[in-house]
């Protein structure tokens, strides 16, 4: 018999103050959780991801002042100083946040304090009547998060940076946090969001991100998941792209023992564009699972998806990429590519492209490759004097570069390329 | 400089080299010719240390070092360069990044100063002119989307950067038109020095009009069957390889 989600994720014992206009969503989501069984590998969507290590824990949502303003997260990107919100264990950390560089026309604040015209978007994509269990758990339990609203035609001069740090201080067992991000771009607005997850110790992060792009708006969204190696991380991303808007989403996943990324992106207007890129770099016994859905609900839109995996030791990568072209969504152009690099005999990847095409005038393609470092490529580099290690590293950098180069912050690109080479070191080697 | 004695090698179950003897002195140009499948490229790969080939007999000494005990990269840093017949494409790794890394690895091994990106950029300009290559190629991925001719230019560019003691050029002429062949042939000759030897592996004699060999060795079925000077190239041009095949199969040699 399957355990219920309610028992696994109990209400926090601490009192969490929340605005009353969330109440309706929270209540609906709570009801959903009560009747939802926990996913098991019997279900097609969870076939390769065994969550029993998660189910055997007892989780605690902490909401105390004690964990705030502890040692700051080390060496955050200098480019985003003055445009950063930092949350510790899901709670806004004012001492470590600084948005002094932002001008008018841009709302960048805690969700609990944002304006009514922003909060009305909340829960419209990650709707509680869906069967997205982890999204519903977030909706029912989250205490705060980040809200970003860029007014018509505006564009913040610096990237907006949201950091969710977990430090699991003062709890027995595992702590749990429910990060939440709401980003709304009005027509012709532009923004660049860097969403970053980090932490230390054992904890579970269950985040929900909702993205609304207005007509002609443009968003670059870089997501860096560098959680502690003992952590669990679940992310639900829901995005809605209006006419002629453009969305570039790049996810870099390095951390967490068990990771599940579930982006679902819907074209709501014609002539919109999506680039969905991901690089997963795992080793030890990490499991990283990306289940994506790109929904071409209207005609004349273009999507390009590139997912890359570098898998070492006994790690396990999973990719399920669903692309739906709805009836009537003519002149859709959809391309999907997934590439896996297995560094050891024990490394494993399960990959499944899933194209469902219900329109006839479309251009859709997908390609999936899985391989090891190429012996002839290694020999070529070695024949020029590079030792085996340098040759391997150069090939890894080459493999990862086209995803990493999508990241807009030069310091992040630089650090990641370094990390690809020195996987045993932290992303921030000087800290 | 290079002394090969009774070298035999195989890949998988296929015995490709069956007893090669060759001595190359500094400043000399040796050419290895022979029909397809005779083992020419294998000899180049075995000398450069390709791990897929297994040496089953013989010995190879390079400037007094037992070459067969060294890995491919150690051989490269000791001064051996193999110009590939089919240079590999490595997307994502820029040509300049790769070349500078290779230069610095060799410089480090030989006690020379490493170059930073700006210094390297200055250093590479003259070399690019030598092979008539546009500097845009430095920013592209290593051989990524390069034509056959561009890849071969890139090989000679790498040779000019690494300054090897022994350069083995495997089928430099394949995939080149006559003009490009002349440019690269002249570039190789410009890199000729009294202390540098060349081992030119080729099927067709044409490249030998520009790179004039001191010695020609004809390889057939894993063994040298004929040795001569540059005049042998003319004979092979006129008669092809069939007569060598015929003579060897009938057992007259």
Coordinates of C-alpha atoms in Angstrom, one line a residue, chain A residues 54 91 116 121 142-143 159 220 245 306 343 418 426 430:
Chain A
X54 CA 13.1 10.1 0.3
X91 CA 12.7 32.4 4.5
X116 CA -1.7 42.9 -5.6
X121 CA -0.7 35.7 -11.2
X142 CA 5.4 27.3 1.2
X143 CA 5.9 30.4 3.4
X159 CA 20.6 40.2 -13.9
X220 CA 16.8 34.6 -20.0
X245 CA 7.8 36.3 -26.7
X306 CA 19.4 20.5 -25.8
X343 CA 32.5 8.2 -17.8
X418 CA 36.4 24.8 -14.1
X426 CA 33.2 22.8 -5.3
X430 CA 38.4 29.7 -3.9

